[in-house]
mmCIF file of N, CA and C in Angstrom:
data_model
loop_
_atom_site.group_PDB
_atom_site.id
_atom_site.type_symbol
_atom_site.label_atom_id
_atom_site.label_comp_id
_atom_site.label_asym_id
_atom_site.label_seq_id
_atom_site.Cartn_x
_atom_site.Cartn_y
_atom_site.Cartn_z
ATOM 1 N N UNK U 1 -24.274 -79.816 18.798
ATOM 2 C CA UNK U 1 -23.003 -79.272 19.231
ATOM 3 C C UNK U 1 -22.163 -78.908 18.010
ATOM 4 N N UNK U 2 -21.595 -77.746 18.057
ATOM 5 C CA UNK U 2 -20.739 -77.284 16.973
ATOM 6 C C UNK U 2 -19.323 -77.788 17.221
ATOM 7 N N UNK U 3 -18.726 -78.382 16.204
ATOM 8 C CA UNK U 3 -17.387 -78.935 16.363
ATOM 9 C C UNK U 3 -16.337 -77.874 16.057
ATOM 10 N N UNK U 4 -15.120 -78.186 16.424
ATOM 11 C CA UNK U 4 -14.007 -77.272 16.136
ATOM 12 C C UNK U 4 -13.807 -77.096 14.646
ATOM 13 N N UNK U 5 -13.990 -78.166 13.901
ATOM 14 C CA UNK U 5 -13.825 -78.093 12.446
ATOM 15 C C UNK U 5 -14.848 -77.151 11.834
ATOM 16 N N UNK U 6 -16.090 -77.209 12.320
ATOM 17 C CA UNK U 6 -17.115 -76.309 11.807
ATOM 18 C C UNK U 6 -16.792 -74.857 12.138
ATOM 19 N N UNK U 7 -16.279 -74.610 13.334
ATOM 20 C CA UNK U 7 -15.894 -73.252 13.709
ATOM 21 C C UNK U 7 -14.719 -72.755 12.870
ATOM 22 N N UNK U 8 -13.789 -73.630 12.593
ATOM 23 C CA UNK U 8 -12.650 -73.256 11.754
ATOM 24 C C UNK U 8 -13.104 -72.896 10.347
ATOM 25 N N UNK U 9 -13.956 -73.733 9.780
ATOM 26 C CA UNK U 9 -14.470 -73.467 8.435
ATOM 27 C C UNK U 9 -15.305 -72.190 8.422
ATOM 28 N N UNK U 10 -16.090 -71.972 9.484
ATOM 29 C CA UNK U 10 -16.875 -70.742 9.578
ATOM 30 C C UNK U 10 -15.965 -69.518 9.572
ATOM 31 N N UNK U 11 -14.912 -69.558 10.362
ATOM 32 C CA UNK U 11 -13.989 -68.429 10.413
ATOM 33 C C UNK U 11 -13.295 -68.184 9.092
ATOM 34 N N UNK U 12 -12.873 -69.254 8.448
ATOM 35 C CA UNK U 12 -12.202 -69.104 7.156
ATOM 36 C C UNK U 12 -13.137 -68.571 6.078
ATOM 37 N N UNK U 13 -14.324 -69.146 5.983
ATOM 38 C CA UNK U 13 -15.246 -68.696 4.943
ATOM 39 C C UNK U 13 -15.747 -67.277 5.207
ATOM 40 N N UNK U 14 -16.009 -66.957 6.458
ATOM 41 C CA UNK U 14 -16.466 -65.599 6.776
ATOM 42 C C UNK U 14 -15.366 -64.584 6.480
ATOM 43 N N UNK U 15 -14.136 -64.916 6.806
ATOM 44 C CA UNK U 15 -13.030 -64.004 6.530
ATOM 45 C C UNK U 15 -12.788 -63.815 5.050
ATOM 46 N N UNK U 16 -12.819 -64.900 4.305
ATOM 47 C CA UNK U 16 -12.545 -64.816 2.865
ATOM 48 C C UNK U 16 -13.679 -64.094 2.145
ATOM 49 N N UNK U 17 -14.919 -64.485 2.399
ATOM 50 C CA UNK U 17 -16.021 -63.828 1.690
ATOM 51 C C UNK U 17 -16.155 -62.370 2.111
ATOM 52 N N UNK U 18 -15.965 -62.095 3.388
ATOM 53 C CA UNK U 18 -16.045 -60.718 3.854
ATOM 54 C C UNK U 18 -14.975 -59.835 3.238
ATOM 55 N N UNK U 19 -13.754 -60.343 3.181
ATOM 56 C CA UNK U 19 -12.682 -59.525 2.613
ATOM 57 C C UNK U 19 -12.831 -59.368 1.104
ATOM 58 N N UNK U 20 -13.316 -60.394 0.420
ATOM 59 C CA UNK U 20 -13.529 -60.274 -1.022
ATOM 60 C C UNK U 20 -14.624 -59.265 -1.342
ATOM 61 N N UNK U 21 -15.764 -59.397 -0.675
ATOM 62 C CA UNK U 21 -16.877 -58.492 -0.960
ATOM 63 C C UNK U 21 -16.544 -57.071 -0.511
ATOM 64 N N UNK U 22 -16.044 -56.925 0.714
ATOM 65 C CA UNK U 22 -15.696 -55.599 1.215
ATOM 66 C C UNK U 22 -14.581 -54.953 0.410
ATOM 67 N N UNK U 23 -13.584 -55.733 0.052
ATOM 68 C CA UNK U 23 -12.472 -55.205 -0.729
ATOM 69 C C UNK U 23 -12.887 -54.783 -2.127
ATOM 70 N N UNK U 24 -13.745 -55.576 -2.755
ATOM 71 C CA UNK U 24 -14.223 -55.201 -4.079
ATOM 72 C C UNK U 24 -15.066 -53.930 -4.025
ATOM 73 N N UNK U 25 -15.945 -53.852 -3.041
ATOM 74 C CA UNK U 25 -16.776 -52.646 -2.914
ATOM 75 C C UNK U 25 -15.910 -51.423 -2.633
ATOM 76 N N UNK U 26 -14.936 -51.586 -1.753
ATOM 77 C CA UNK U 26 -14.058 -50.470 -1.417
ATOM 78 C C UNK U 26 -13.204 -50.061 -2.621
ATOM 79 N N UNK U 27 -12.642 -51.028 -3.307
ATOM 80 C CA UNK U 27 -11.788 -50.722 -4.453
ATOM 81 C C UNK U 27 -12.539 -50.056 -5.592
ATOM 82 N N UNK U 28 -13.684 -50.608 -5.940
ATOM 83 C CA UNK U 28 -14.469 -50.024 -7.029
ATOM 84 C C UNK U 28 -14.985 -48.647 -6.627
ATOM 85 N N UNK U 29 -15.470 -48.533 -5.393
ATOM 86 C CA UNK U 29 -15.982 -47.249 -4.930
ATOM 87 C C UNK U 29 -14.917 -46.175 -4.880
ATOM 88 N N UNK U 30 -13.747 -46.498 -4.359
ATOM 89 C CA UNK U 30 -12.673 -45.507 -4.316
ATOM 90 C C UNK U 30 -12.165 -45.160 -5.713
ATOM 91 N N UNK U 31 -12.162 -46.131 -6.609
ATOM 92 C CA UNK U 31 -11.798 -45.839 -7.994
ATOM 93 C C UNK U 31 -12.751 -44.847 -8.631
ATOM 94 N N UNK U 32 -14.022 -44.988 -8.329
ATOM 95 C CA UNK U 32 -15.003 -44.035 -8.853
ATOM 96 C C UNK U 32 -14.829 -42.657 -8.221
ATOM 97 N N UNK U 33 -14.606 -42.624 -6.907
ATOM 98 C CA UNK U 33 -14.461 -41.340 -6.212
ATOM 99 C C UNK U 33 -13.227 -40.593 -6.702
ATOM 100 N N UNK U 34 -12.136 -41.299 -6.920
ATOM 101 C CA UNK U 34 -10.906 -40.661 -7.407
ATOM 102 C C UNK U 34 -11.130 -40.050 -8.790
ATOM 103 N N UNK U 35 -11.993 -40.677 -9.578
ATOM 104 C CA UNK U 35 -12.289 -40.162 -10.918
ATOM 105 C C UNK U 35 -13.473 -39.201 -10.915
ATOM 106 N N UNK U 36 -13.746 -38.597 -9.783
ATOM 107 C CA UNK U 36 -14.783 -37.568 -9.618
ATOM 108 C C UNK U 36 -16.198 -38.067 -9.874
ATOM 109 N N UNK U 37 -16.439 -39.342 -9.658
ATOM 110 C CA UNK U 37 -17.800 -39.879 -9.701
ATOM 111 C C UNK U 37 -18.207 -40.093 -8.241
ATOM 112 N N UNK U 38 -18.884 -39.106 -7.692
ATOM 113 C CA UNK U 38 -19.165 -39.130 -6.257
ATOM 114 C C UNK U 38 -20.215 -40.171 -5.866
ATOM 115 N N UNK U 39 -20.843 -40.779 -6.834
ATOM 116 C CA UNK U 39 -21.760 -41.883 -6.535
ATOM 117 C C UNK U 39 -20.987 -43.095 -6.006
ATOM 118 N N UNK U 40 -19.667 -43.108 -6.161
ATOM 119 C CA UNK U 40 -18.843 -44.195 -5.631
ATOM 120 C C UNK U 40 -18.900 -44.298 -4.120
ATOM 121 N N UNK U 41 -19.270 -43.200 -3.452
ATOM 122 C CA UNK U 41 -19.404 -43.252 -1.988
ATOM 123 C C UNK U 41 -20.498 -44.228 -1.565
ATOM 124 N N UNK U 42 -21.442 -44.491 -2.474
ATOM 125 C CA UNK U 42 -22.508 -45.459 -2.173
ATOM 126 C C UNK U 42 -21.918 -46.850 -2.005
ATOM 127 N N UNK U 43 -20.811 -47.122 -2.645
ATOM 128 C CA UNK U 43 -20.130 -48.406 -2.486
ATOM 129 C C UNK U 43 -19.123 -48.388 -1.338
ATOM 130 N N UNK U 44 -18.483 -47.246 -1.118
ATOM 131 C CA UNK U 44 -17.413 -47.176 -0.122
ATOM 132 C C UNK U 44 -17.964 -47.250 1.303
ATOM 133 N N UNK U 45 -18.986 -46.471 1.592
ATOM 134 C CA UNK U 45 -19.461 -46.363 2.973
ATOM 135 C C UNK U 45 -20.018 -47.663 3.556
ATOM 136 N N UNK U 46 -20.825 -48.427 2.830
ATOM 137 C CA UNK U 46 -21.350 -49.661 3.438
ATOM 138 C C UNK U 46 -20.464 -50.891 3.232
ATOM 139 N N UNK U 47 -19.244 -50.740 2.754
ATOM 140 C CA UNK U 47 -18.403 -51.900 2.438
ATOM 141 C C UNK U 47 -18.118 -52.751 3.677
ATOM 142 N N UNK U 48 -17.695 -52.133 4.766
ATOM 143 C CA UNK U 48 -17.358 -52.899 5.970
ATOM 144 C C UNK U 48 -18.591 -53.515 6.638
ATOM 145 N N UNK U 49 -19.694 -52.776 6.805
ATOM 146 C CA UNK U 49 -20.864 -53.424 7.422
ATOM 147 C C UNK U 49 -21.416 -54.584 6.606
ATOM 148 N N UNK U 50 -21.400 -54.466 5.295
ATOM 149 C CA UNK U 50 -21.898 -55.572 4.468
ATOM 150 C C UNK U 50 -20.979 -56.780 4.586
ATOM 151 N N UNK U 51 -19.680 -56.547 4.635
ATOM 152 C CA UNK U 51 -18.735 -57.651 4.805
ATOM 153 C C UNK U 51 -18.960 -58.341 6.153
ATOM 154 N N UNK U 52 -19.220 -57.570 7.195
ATOM 155 C CA UNK U 52 -19.506 -58.154 8.509
ATOM 156 C C UNK U 52 -20.823 -58.898 8.541
ATOM 157 N N UNK U 53 -21.827 -58.392 7.840
ATOM 158 C CA UNK U 53 -23.126 -59.065 7.808
ATOM 159 C C UNK U 53 -23.044 -60.426 7.136
ATOM 160 N N UNK U 54 -22.143 -60.571 6.181
ATOM 161 C CA UNK U 54 -21.972 -61.890 5.550
ATOM 162 C C UNK U 54 -21.497 -62.929 6.563
ATOM 163 N N UNK U 55 -20.539 -62.563 7.402
ATOM 164 C CA UNK U 55 -20.068 -63.483 8.438
ATOM 165 C C UNK U 55 -21.148 -63.786 9.461
ATOM 166 N N UNK U 56 -21.924 -62.773 9.820
ATOM 167 C CA UNK U 56 -23.031 -62.968 10.769
ATOM 168 C C UNK U 56 -24.078 -63.925 10.190
ATOM 169 N N UNK U 57 -24.397 -63.760 8.916
ATOM 170 C CA UNK U 57 -25.361 -64.624 8.259
ATOM 171 C C UNK U 57 -24.859 -66.075 8.223
ATOM 172 N N UNK U 58 -23.569 -66.252 7.953
ATOM 173 C CA UNK U 58 -23.013 -67.602 7.921
ATOM 174 C C UNK U 58 -23.025 -68.232 9.309
ATOM 175 N N UNK U 59 -22.758 -67.446 10.350
ATOM 176 C CA UNK U 59 -22.778 -67.975 11.712
ATOM 177 C C UNK U 59 -24.190 -68.375 12.121
ATOM 178 N N UNK U 60 -25.179 -67.573 11.754
ATOM 179 C CA UNK U 60 -26.564 -67.930 12.068
ATOM 180 C C UNK U 60 -26.982 -69.201 11.344
ATOM 181 N N UNK U 61 -26.514 -69.369 10.100
ATOM 182 C CA UNK U 61 -26.835 -70.586 9.354
ATOM 183 C C UNK U 61 -26.218 -71.810 10.028
ATOM 184 N N UNK U 62 -24.970 -71.676 10.491
ATOM 185 C CA UNK U 62 -24.312 -72.784 11.186
ATOM 186 C C UNK U 62 -25.051 -73.120 12.479
ATOM 187 N N UNK U 63 -25.481 -72.112 13.211
ATOM 188 C CA UNK U 63 -26.211 -72.353 14.458
ATOM 189 C C UNK U 63 -27.537 -73.053 14.179
ATOM 190 N N UNK U 64 -28.206 -72.673 13.105
ATOM 191 C CA UNK U 64 -29.472 -73.322 12.754
ATOM 192 C C UNK U 64 -29.236 -74.767 12.373
ATOM 193 N N UNK U 65 -28.158 -75.039 11.644
ATOM 194 C CA UNK U 65 -27.849 -76.420 11.249
ATOM 195 C C UNK U 65 -27.489 -77.271 12.463
ATOM 196 N N UNK U 66 -26.848 -76.662 13.443
ATOM 197 C CA UNK U 66 -26.446 -77.399 14.639
ATOM 198 C C UNK U 66 -27.591 -77.556 15.630
ATOM 199 N N UNK U 67 -28.717 -76.881 15.376
ATOM 200 C CA UNK U 67 -29.866 -77.007 16.252
ATOM 201 C C UNK U 67 -29.794 -76.086 17.461
ATOM 202 N N UNK U 68 -28.962 -75.066 17.405
ATOM 203 C CA UNK U 68 -28.855 -74.116 18.505
ATOM 204 C C UNK U 68 -29.908 -73.032 18.346
ATOM 205 N N UNK U 69 -30.335 -72.469 19.458
ATOM 206 C CA UNK U 69 -31.307 -71.373 19.406
ATOM 207 C C UNK U 69 -30.544 -70.063 19.387
ATOM 208 N N UNK U 70 -31.154 -69.040 18.774
ATOM 209 C CA UNK U 70 -30.507 -67.755 18.805
ATOM 210 C C UNK U 70 -30.801 -66.887 17.692
#
């Protein structure tokens, strides 16, 4: 059984890591695009999905630790 504390920590860590990784990718990518380095789009476009995948990965790890199937 997953406790409330584990869910709280999951939400906090997923939010913080997702925003840090997504924000860094977005910031660096947009900085490159503004300076006419169009390869920066490689960082900008997948920023949000990668940030979301980090939270999904953490949730799956918590479910595995709790013994849940899924």
